[in-house]
Each structure stands twice: as structure tokens, then as C-alpha cells.
XYZ file of C-alpha atoms in Angstrom:
372
model
C 2.242 -64.311 97.384
C -0.979 -63.367 95.650
C -1.254 -63.222 91.900
C -4.234 -63.100 89.559
C -5.190 -65.930 87.219
C -8.435 -64.784 85.590
C -10.705 -61.757 85.147
C -14.333 -61.479 84.128
C -16.068 -58.227 83.192
C -19.847 -57.843 83.393
C -22.204 -55.012 82.489
C -25.485 -54.771 84.368
C -28.423 -52.385 84.032
C -30.404 -51.933 87.250
C -33.658 -49.934 87.374
C -34.502 -47.503 90.133
C -37.704 -48.061 92.105
C -38.786 -44.550 91.094
C -37.315 -42.026 88.619
C -34.540 -40.170 90.440
C -34.309 -36.463 89.647
C -31.537 -34.040 90.556
C -30.745 -30.557 89.231
C -30.381 -30.929 85.468
C -30.794 -34.707 85.238
C -33.277 -37.558 85.773
C -32.304 -41.248 85.995
C -34.555 -44.286 85.665
C -31.733 -46.844 85.828
C -28.014 -47.196 86.464
C -25.655 -49.055 84.114
C -22.638 -50.438 85.959
C -19.515 -52.471 85.314
C -18.796 -55.396 87.647
C -15.285 -56.843 87.705
C -14.429 -60.286 89.073
C -10.749 -61.061 89.649
C -9.706 -64.628 90.490
C -6.403 -65.332 92.215
C -4.136 -68.353 91.738
C -5.961 -70.190 94.550
C -9.362 -69.701 92.890
C -10.545 -67.017 95.358
C -12.757 -64.341 93.785
C -12.554 -60.606 94.398
C -15.414 -58.353 93.299
C -15.368 -54.685 92.318
C -17.866 -52.310 90.735
C -17.892 -49.076 88.790
C -20.907 -46.827 88.415
C -19.405 -44.491 85.804
C -20.141 -40.781 86.083
C -20.046 -39.031 82.712
C -21.509 -35.804 84.093
C -18.810 -35.384 86.749
C -15.843 -37.442 85.514
C -16.395 -37.874 81.778
C -16.496 -41.610 82.463
C -18.586 -44.197 80.632
C -19.167 -47.946 80.648
C -17.108 -48.252 77.454
C -14.210 -46.220 78.866
C -14.232 -48.228 82.102
C -14.085 -51.532 80.207
C -11.330 -50.361 77.856
C -9.225 -49.089 80.756
C -9.711 -52.274 82.767
C -8.584 -54.248 79.714
C -5.450 -52.090 79.433
C -4.689 -52.729 83.105
C -5.168 -56.480 82.652
C -2.785 -56.457 79.692
C -0.205 -54.605 81.796
C -0.739 -57.044 84.649
C -0.315 -60.073 82.405
C 3.069 -58.736 81.269
C 4.280 -57.845 84.773
C 2.521 -60.306 87.122
C 3.089 -58.352 90.338
C 1.885 -59.464 93.761
C -1.478 -57.758 94.338
C -1.073 -58.052 98.113
C 1.544 -55.274 97.803
C -1.083 -52.582 98.213
C 1.281 -49.622 97.960
C 2.468 -50.969 94.615
C -1.142 -51.516 93.516
C -1.916 -47.928 94.544
C 1.016 -46.634 92.486
C 0.107 -48.638 89.387
C -3.540 -47.547 89.524
C -2.679 -43.869 90.029
C -0.070 -43.913 87.268
C -1.773 -46.060 84.640
C -5.512 -46.283 85.342
C -6.942 -43.312 87.272
C -5.850 -40.662 84.721
C -7.892 -42.489 82.082
C -10.888 -43.683 84.114
C -11.613 -43.168 87.798
C -14.363 -45.768 87.511
C -11.975 -48.412 86.216
C -9.520 -47.663 89.034
C -12.324 -47.994 91.572
C -13.502 -51.363 90.226
C -9.986 -52.840 89.976
C -8.911 -51.639 93.398
C -12.125 -52.835 95.089
C -11.672 -56.331 93.646
C -8.028 -56.431 94.760
C -8.883 -55.187 98.258
C -11.632 -57.809 98.456
C -9.035 -60.481 97.648
C -6.512 -58.996 100.072
C -8.927 -58.995 103.019
C -10.105 -62.512 102.161
C -6.484 -63.680 102.264
C -6.377 -62.403 105.856
C -9.818 -63.896 106.657
C -10.981 -60.426 107.721
C -13.737 -58.021 106.681
C -12.102 -55.274 104.629
C -12.585 -52.537 107.230
C -10.721 -54.619 109.793
C -7.928 -55.327 107.314
C -7.675 -51.559 106.709
C -7.733 -50.750 110.420
C -11.205 -50.454 111.914
C -12.495 -47.316 113.613
C -16.207 -48.158 114.069
C -18.669 -50.997 113.569
C -21.456 -49.141 111.743
C -22.390 -45.753 110.327
C -25.629 -43.798 110.246
C -26.543 -43.021 106.643
C -28.979 -40.569 105.182
C -31.398 -41.543 102.420
C -32.103 -39.276 99.479
C -35.282 -37.652 98.204
C -34.988 -36.419 94.627
C -36.492 -33.239 93.240
C -40.216 -33.763 93.774
C -43.311 -31.676 94.443
C -43.343 -30.662 98.137
C -46.247 -32.961 99.007
C -44.538 -35.939 97.338
C -41.269 -35.187 99.132
C -43.144 -35.041 102.448
C -44.807 -38.419 101.821
C -41.488 -40.037 100.962
C -39.868 -38.472 104.012
C -42.562 -39.933 106.250
C -42.088 -43.367 104.687
C -38.321 -43.218 105.199
C -38.792 -42.087 108.801
C -41.076 -45.068 109.414
C -38.260 -47.288 108.080
C -35.998 -45.844 110.766
C -33.997 -43.230 108.846
C -33.112 -40.239 111.002
C -31.212 -38.289 108.327
C -32.600 -37.205 104.954
C -30.829 -35.651 101.993
C -33.137 -33.532 99.858
C -32.190 -32.656 96.299
C -32.607 -29.003 95.322
C -31.019 -26.668 92.775
C -33.679 -25.856 90.183
C -36.327 -23.314 91.232
C -35.285 -21.689 94.541
C -38.868 -21.079 95.694
C -39.765 -24.711 95.005
C -36.556 -25.841 96.689
C -37.461 -23.986 99.885
C -41.030 -25.292 99.869
C -39.814 -28.872 99.355
C -37.575 -28.638 102.416
C -40.288 -26.846 104.382
C -42.809 -29.584 103.592
C -40.434 -32.271 104.881
C -39.592 -30.291 108.012
C -43.267 -29.677 108.791
C -44.137 -33.329 108.159
C -41.454 -34.679 110.487
C -40.829 -31.828 112.894
C -37.474 -31.675 114.624
C -36.993 -35.449 114.815
C -35.074 -35.696 111.563
C -31.807 -34.195 110.315
C -32.106 -32.575 106.889
C -29.278 -32.071 104.412
C -29.727 -30.432 101.022
C -27.787 -30.958 97.809
C -28.030 -28.489 94.916
C -25.762 -30.401 92.487
C -24.273 -27.115 91.159
C -27.739 -25.796 90.345
C -27.602 -22.227 91.720
C -25.719 -19.025 91.035
C -23.698 -17.448 93.858
C -26.342 -14.786 94.482
C -29.213 -17.287 94.410
C -27.302 -19.685 96.650
C -26.712 -17.096 99.374
C -30.327 -15.937 99.311
C -31.764 -19.467 99.256
C -29.429 -20.867 101.909
C -30.362 -18.036 104.282
C -33.983 -19.149 103.959
C -33.074 -22.801 104.378
C -31.183 -21.967 107.565
C -34.555 -21.085 109.101
C -35.605 -24.692 108.461
C -32.632 -26.040 110.427
C -30.717 -27.763 107.636
C -27.492 -29.453 108.706
C -25.473 -28.644 105.580
C -25.758 -27.507 101.974
C -23.879 -29.499 99.359
C -22.376 -28.179 96.119
C -24.528 -25.057 95.763
C -22.779 -23.751 92.625
C -20.568 -24.804 89.722
C -17.742 -27.049 90.884
C -15.007 -24.908 89.327
C -16.122 -21.652 90.976
C -13.851 -21.694 94.018
C -14.145 -17.932 94.546
C -17.923 -18.262 94.491
C -17.824 -21.024 97.086
C -15.680 -18.794 99.311
C -18.208 -15.972 98.907
C -21.107 -18.237 99.864
C -19.254 -19.659 102.852
C -18.557 -16.137 104.136
C -22.202 -15.105 103.887
C -24.103 -18.040 105.401
C -23.923 -19.824 108.734
C -24.761 -23.390 107.626
C -21.754 -25.613 106.716
C -20.973 -25.900 103.020
C -20.050 -29.290 101.557
C -18.456 -29.852 98.151
C -18.832 -32.924 95.984
C -18.179 -32.266 92.308
C -15.404 -29.837 93.325
C -13.323 -32.614 94.915
C -12.184 -35.489 92.727
C -8.680 -36.004 94.136
C -6.484 -35.245 97.120
C -5.046 -32.335 95.097
C -8.544 -30.844 94.834
C -8.977 -31.409 98.569
C -5.780 -29.470 99.250
C -6.957 -26.575 97.059
C -10.359 -26.393 98.766
C -8.652 -26.443 102.172
C -6.080 -23.784 101.224
C -8.746 -21.489 99.774
C -11.179 -21.979 102.665
C -13.916 -22.743 100.139
C -15.883 -25.369 102.124
C -16.311 -27.054 105.482
C -16.969 -30.634 104.318
C -15.575 -32.749 101.469
C -17.820 -35.393 99.906
C -15.633 -38.343 98.914
C -16.940 -40.777 96.316
C -14.935 -43.805 95.246
C -16.108 -43.369 91.647
C -14.520 -39.899 91.610
C -11.261 -40.523 93.438
C -10.523 -43.984 92.067
C -11.000 -46.149 95.125
C -10.528 -46.641 98.848
C -6.781 -45.968 98.954
C -7.125 -42.510 97.383
C -10.182 -41.869 99.556
C -8.036 -42.451 102.640
C -5.528 -39.853 101.402
C -8.312 -37.300 100.857
C -9.657 -37.937 104.357
C -6.201 -37.349 105.849
C -5.656 -34.162 103.843
C -9.021 -32.904 105.059
C -8.300 -33.816 108.672
C -4.907 -32.108 108.569
C -6.645 -28.929 107.442
C -9.541 -29.001 109.895
C -12.180 -30.152 107.406
C -14.636 -33.024 107.827
C -15.570 -35.624 105.228
C -18.708 -37.232 103.889
C -18.731 -40.537 102.046
C -21.170 -40.460 99.148
C -22.308 -42.608 96.246
C -23.651 -42.492 92.713
C -25.567 -45.386 91.206
C -23.741 -48.266 92.849
C -25.312 -51.566 93.804
C -24.488 -53.195 97.111
C -21.037 -54.075 95.733
C -19.867 -50.493 95.384
C -21.740 -49.410 98.500
C -19.964 -52.136 100.477
C -16.560 -50.840 99.361
C -17.541 -47.312 100.404
C -18.900 -48.565 103.727
C -15.676 -50.412 104.559
C -13.749 -47.205 103.847
C -16.086 -45.245 106.131
C -15.732 -47.815 108.912
C -11.954 -47.409 108.762
C -11.752 -43.592 108.459
C -12.180 -41.477 111.580
C -12.673 -38.238 109.656
C -15.793 -39.454 107.831
C -18.442 -37.612 109.840
C -21.319 -37.695 107.335
C -22.588 -40.709 105.400
C -24.666 -40.816 102.211
C -24.653 -44.490 101.237
C -28.108 -45.243 99.923
C -28.010 -45.857 96.172
C -28.485 -49.620 96.560
C -31.617 -48.965 98.619
C -33.126 -46.952 95.766
C -32.668 -49.766 93.217
C -35.464 -52.171 92.323
C -33.109 -55.184 92.173
C -30.050 -56.406 94.044
C -27.281 -58.478 92.466
C -25.287 -59.509 95.533
C -25.792 -62.295 98.066
C -26.090 -61.875 100.957
C -27.698 -58.482 100.484
C -24.951 -56.256 101.789
C -24.279 -53.931 103.419
C -26.925 -54.635 106.013
C -29.478 -51.992 106.946
C -30.963 -51.433 110.403
C -33.053 -48.304 110.172
C -30.535 -45.773 108.938
C -27.561 -47.809 110.097
C -25.376 -49.428 107.451
C -23.417 -52.413 108.743
C -20.995 -54.871 107.132
C -21.970 -58.525 106.867
C -18.654 -59.321 108.622
C -17.857 -61.997 106.068
C -14.264 -61.708 104.787
C -13.490 -59.013 102.222
C -16.385 -56.877 101.046
C -18.771 -59.398 102.583
C -20.262 -60.603 99.312
C -20.512 -64.378 98.945
C -22.137 -64.718 95.542
C -23.522 -62.666 92.678
C -26.997 -63.311 91.287
C -25.959 -64.571 87.879
C -29.514 -64.592 86.566
C -29.450 -60.784 86.893
C -25.799 -60.269 86.007
C -25.861 -62.377 82.855
C -22.875 -63.622 80.886
C -19.568 -61.741 81.096
C -18.829 -59.337 78.253
C -15.172 -60.387 78.462
C -13.069 -63.111 80.105
C -9.277 -62.923 80.431
C -6.725 -65.569 81.368
C -3.887 -63.928 83.274
């Protein structure tokens, strides 16, 4: 039996090493919610939410309020959190409709506890498929010469796959990708992500030019809701089309598959509510002949670890974009996890998410503590 005895909620603001610019938005920091759940044996489980207001309408305040509502429900019902199917049901019924970020944080902390109870890393508790993944690392919207310099630096660090942000001025977008390709030649894989920045007509024209630069895929070229537009783009270009903002749930995945609107689904735990829903999306995609990417937002190593463990347990995750912790100026988890070897992301192989301690001097005092 595994029941919770205490919960602590923290809010942490972590700066990026450099301002991070995508189509329509620039970030200098990420503000995240960290949840610590303690079971009746004193074992701690850690979860994180990096709320996405732009995509999910989520916020730090909404995440905290929804976590508090879940804790109140838990205190009244005291169910066994090792019953993962029950946990999945409760989160989908009571938490995810209000805040995907809250669902993600709660579920990650519970899964951390569950795997620790088995003395296994989470991916092995879920059913392992691989020991590591090869991740890209992202270059924001920059002048072509700056993008090329950053690409060279990442290549020297061992990254073989780069994601380049585009979606503002098409001519500049093409030149940015061209500069990176010319700087690194054919030794690097290039993906591009427009973050809904183009129109259908602009997307088709721009992607046809990018195809000449040997890009591997183009992610979310147009508005997430424009399924007909995505179908039109897919019919008129040869490079695979990935969708991110268009897929928040397994229902969205089924619609994209039925409509033939994309080739690749980008799963993010902050969108779908956690690992258990992510596994459903991956299966829906696989059943319909689509591949999956695992992506991230502004997570620290806590959230990236949860996403990594999902990727290590999911055969249909063919593309990996787990780099947000590497773009942050500070880390709050010890040991620093997941591990990085060049572009490889590896688990620490400690039980659960692999996080032993949090750096309390960075995390600060909890904003709320609950006895359960």
C-alpha cells in the first residue's frame, strides 16, 4: 500500500543563458512549479510543471490552485497511489481539464514514488525499450551569422541534431537555416520549427526552399487549429510535417491521424498532462502509422527527466527534443539529471526519476505545505 502523508509546493524562476526567441515570443526566464509528495514511509516524489499559457492557457497560479484541489480530494479519499490506472482516471477526470500542467506535476511525483517503491528507474518500471536517446538542441530566432556560431558551438559539444526556430520573415528563416547548413555541412541533421508562424501559402513556398537545404522535418508551420491547411501543406511538400500545438491529447492525435494532416506528433507532458497520457498518444499514433517526437517547454532537469523516462519506454518516439534544461543558467536538481553525453540524454539510473536532492538554496521556501 502506498499513501501520501505530505505535499510541498514550490515556485522557482530560472533564467535562460541567453534570451530565447521563437515566432511571436521571447523568453529570458522560465517560471515553474515544483511539487514534492511524501508517502507514509517518508519517501519523496518530485514533479514539475512549466506552465504554457500560450498553448494551454495554463499559468503558475492555475497550476497551484488545481494541485491544491487535487490534494483536498486526495485527503478526503486517501486512495493508494500505486494503483496507477486509478491515478490516471482521477487526473483525467478532475485535474487535466482544469490544468494540464498540474496533472503533469502530480503524476510525475506519483510515478517517481511508484518507481522508487520498486527500486527501479522509472523507465524500467514502465517497461524499458532503450537505454538512451539522441536529442536535438535548439537555436532560437537569431541573425544567420549568430545561428551559425551557435550551431558550431553545439556541434563541438557533440550534438548531431539541431532544431532551428523559424516562422517570422521567410527570407530570414531560409538564410538562417542556410547559414547553419553551410557552417556544418552534411554532418548535422537540421529540423525547423515555425511555431505557427506562417500562412499556408508562405509555408508551402518556404518549405520547398528549405527542402533544398536537406531539413529532416518542419514542425507546426501554421496555426494549430487549421487542419485543412496542414493537409494542404502536407500534400504539396516532400519533407515530413510535424505538429506540436495541434496535438494536446490522444483525441487530437486521432483527429490528425484520421485527417492525414501530419506525419509526426510532438508529445509534450505539459500539454497532455503526463507520462500516462503520453503513452496513449504514442499508441494512437503507432496504430495509425504516425511517428512521435518528445518535446519540452521550459522545464528544468526534473521535467526533462520525466519526459526522458517516457521516451526510453516508448518505441514509437522516433525524434527527441529534450534540451530546455541545457539552455538554463541554473540547475535545481542533484545529481544533474538527465545525463548528457554529446547529444545523448541518459537516465542517472537511480530509482524513480533519478533525482536525489533539490538545491534548496535555489528553490527557496515552499509556497504551501499540506498534511495529508
